[in-house]
Amino acid sequence: MMRVGLGWDVHRLVAGRPFLLGGVALESERGERGHSDGDVLSHAVIDALLGAAGLGDIGEHFPPGDPAFKDADSLALLGAAFALVNRAGWRLVNLDCVVVCEEPKLLPYREKIRASLAKTLNVPPAEVSVKGKTAEGLGDVGAGAAVEALAICLLEKIEKTEKTEKKEKKEQ
Ligand code: MG
């Protein structure tokens, strides 16, 4: 069985914050404001994965007001969300993402971001795509006041072999 999931997120860009995408720090005078580290791409990917698995959303699992998640490492949160998805019997087939911001340019960081997400999600980098776009000067994103991320993923149910089923029964 296959399931598709969609995620979206937006964060304001402010001075004195790191600009993180998929756990990779980009050189920039401004970065994402957020209760966590503000990594907008990791947040969109979390929602895509949880959505595909029917496990709710990021706010439910990692509430934004919770002191436990103050300045939290969002890539670690992504790892935790993926562990839930895995435990529910799903593996990632592929992930496709779009990051919309005026600057910095994404291209110099793209392979690093793909590798970081792929490692966290236990797939080869070839199964993770990250694309950078600008908003052509339109709206808040176009004015450089915000960064937006979209993610879509495909999950596949892990088929249990007779052997693993027997082993699981034994362990119960
Ligand atoms: Mg967010």
Coordinates of C-alpha atoms and ligand atoms in Angstrom, one line a residue:
M1 CA 0.0 0.0 0.0
M2 CA 1.2 3.5 -0.8
R3 CA 0.2 6.8 0.8
V4 CA 1.0 10.4 -0.2
G5 CA 1.4 13.3 2.2
L6 CA 1.7 17.1 1.9
G7 CA 3.3 19.6 4.2
W8 CA 3.7 23.4 4.2
D9 CA 5.2 26.0 6.6
V10 CA 6.2 29.6 6.7
H11 CA 8.5 31.5 9.1
R12 CA 9.4 35.2 9.4
L13 CA 13.0 36.1 8.7
V14 CA 14.6 38.3 11.3
A15 CA 18.1 39.5 12.2
G16 CA 20.2 37.5 14.7
R17 CA 18.7 34.1 14.0
P18 CA 20.3 31.2 12.0
F19 CA 18.9 30.3 8.6
L20 CA 18.4 26.6 8.7
L21 CA 17.0 24.3 6.0
G22 CA 16.9 20.6 6.6
G23 CA 19.5 21.0 9.4
V24 CA 21.9 22.8 7.2
A25 CA 22.9 26.4 8.1
L26 CA 22.9 28.9 5.2
E27 CA 25.0 32.0 5.3
S28 CA 22.6 34.9 5.8
E29 CA 22.2 38.1 7.8
R30 CA 18.7 37.0 8.8
G31 CA 17.2 33.7 9.8
E32 CA 13.9 32.1 10.7
R33 CA 12.0 33.3 13.8
G34 CA 10.5 30.4 15.7
H35 CA 9.9 28.7 19.1
S36 CA 12.2 25.9 17.9
D37 CA 15.3 26.6 15.8
G38 CA 12.8 27.7 13.0
D39 CA 13.9 25.2 10.3
V40 CA 11.0 25.7 8.0
L41 CA 11.9 22.9 5.6
S42 CA 12.2 20.3 8.4
H43 CA 8.8 21.4 9.6
A44 CA 7.1 21.0 6.2
V45 CA 8.7 17.6 5.8
I46 CA 7.4 16.5 9.3
D47 CA 3.9 17.5 8.3
A48 CA 4.1 15.6 5.0
L49 CA 5.3 12.4 6.7
L50 CA 2.8 12.6 9.5
G51 CA 0.0 13.4 7.0
A52 CA 0.8 10.4 4.8
A53 CA 0.9 8.1 7.8
G54 CA -2.4 9.6 9.2
L55 CA -0.6 10.5 12.4
G56 CA -1.8 14.1 12.8
D57 CA 0.5 17.1 12.5
I58 CA 3.6 18.8 13.9
G59 CA 1.7 21.0 16.4
E60 CA 0.2 17.9 18.0
H61 CA 3.5 16.1 18.5
F62 CA 5.7 19.1 19.3
P63 CA 3.5 21.9 20.7
P64 CA 4.9 25.3 19.8
G65 CA 4.4 26.7 23.3
D66 CA 6.0 23.7 25.1
P67 CA 9.3 24.8 26.8
A68 CA 10.7 21.4 25.9
F69 CA 10.9 22.5 22.3
K70 CA 12.3 26.0 22.9
D71 CA 15.2 26.4 20.3
A72 CA 14.7 22.6 19.5
D73 CA 16.8 21.1 16.8
S74 CA 14.2 20.6 14.1
L75 CA 16.2 17.9 12.3
A76 CA 16.1 15.9 15.5
L77 CA 12.3 16.5 15.6
L78 CA 12.1 15.2 12.1
G79 CA 14.0 12.1 13.1
A80 CA 11.6 11.6 16.0
A81 CA 8.5 12.1 13.7
F82 CA 10.0 9.6 11.2
A83 CA 10.5 7.1 14.0
L84 CA 6.8 7.3 14.7
V85 CA 6.0 6.8 11.0
N86 CA 8.4 3.9 10.9
R87 CA 6.9 2.3 14.0
A88 CA 3.4 2.5 12.3
G89 CA 4.9 0.3 9.5
W90 CA 5.8 2.9 6.8
R91 CA 9.0 3.5 4.9
L92 CA 9.8 6.6 2.7
V93 CA 9.8 6.0 -1.0
N94 CA 10.6 9.6 -2.0
L95 CA 10.3 13.2 -0.9
D96 CA 10.1 16.3 -3.1
C97 CA 10.4 19.8 -1.6
V98 CA 10.2 23.5 -2.6
V99 CA 11.7 26.3 -0.6
V100 CA 10.5 29.8 -1.5
C101 CA 12.7 32.8 -0.5
E102 CA 14.3 35.8 -2.1
E103 CA 17.8 35.1 -0.6
P104 CA 20.1 33.5 -0.1
K105 CA 20.3 31.3 -3.2
L106 CA 19.7 27.7 -2.4
L107 CA 21.7 26.0 -5.1
P108 CA 25.1 26.1 -3.3
Y109 CA 23.5 24.3 -0.4
R110 CA 21.2 21.9 -2.2
E111 CA 23.2 18.7 -2.2
K112 CA 24.1 19.2 1.5
I113 CA 20.4 19.7 2.4
R114 CA 19.4 16.6 0.3
A115 CA 22.1 14.5 2.1
S116 CA 21.0 15.8 5.5
L117 CA 17.3 14.9 5.0
A118 CA 18.1 11.6 3.3
K119 CA 20.3 10.5 6.2
T120 CA 17.6 11.4 8.7
L121 CA 14.9 9.6 6.7
N122 CA 17.0 6.5 5.9
V123 CA 16.9 6.8 2.1
P124 CA 19.6 7.4 -0.5
P125 CA 19.9 11.2 -1.4
A126 CA 18.5 10.3 -4.9
E127 CA 15.1 9.8 -3.3
V128 CA 15.1 13.4 -1.8
S129 CA 14.6 16.4 -4.1
V130 CA 14.9 20.0 -2.9
K131 CA 14.1 22.9 -5.2
G132 CA 14.7 26.6 -4.6
K133 CA 12.3 29.3 -5.9
T134 CA 11.9 33.0 -5.4
A135 CA 8.5 34.8 -5.1
E136 CA 9.5 37.3 -7.9
G137 CA 9.2 40.1 -5.3
L138 CA 5.6 39.4 -4.6
G139 CA 4.1 39.4 -1.1
D140 CA 5.9 39.0 2.3
V141 CA 8.2 36.2 0.9
G142 CA 9.0 38.4 -2.1
A143 CA 9.8 41.3 0.2
G144 CA 12.3 39.1 2.1
A145 CA 10.3 39.1 5.3
A146 CA 9.5 35.4 5.2
V147 CA 10.5 32.0 3.9
E148 CA 8.1 29.3 2.9
A149 CA 8.5 25.5 2.4
L150 CA 6.4 22.9 0.8
A151 CA 7.0 19.1 0.9
I152 CA 5.3 16.1 -0.6
C153 CA 6.2 12.5 0.2
L154 CA 5.3 9.0 -0.8
L155 CA 5.2 6.2 1.9
E156 CA 5.0 2.5 1.4
K157 CA 3.7 0.0 3.9
I158 CA 6.5 -2.3 5.0
E159 CA 5.5 -5.9 4.1
K160 CA 6.2 -8.2 7.0
T161 CA 7.7 -11.5 6.1
E162 CA 6.5 -14.7 7.9
K163 CA 9.8 -14.7 9.7
T164 CA 9.5 -11.2 11.2
E165 CA 5.9 -11.8 12.2
K166 CA 6.9 -15.0 14.1
K167 CA 9.7 -13.1 15.8
E168 CA 7.4 -10.3 16.8
K169 CA 4.8 -12.8 18.3
K170 CA 7.6 -14.4 20.2
E171 CA 8.7 -11.1 21.7
Q172 CA 5.2 -10.2 22.9
Ligands
MG1 MG 7.3 25.9 11.6

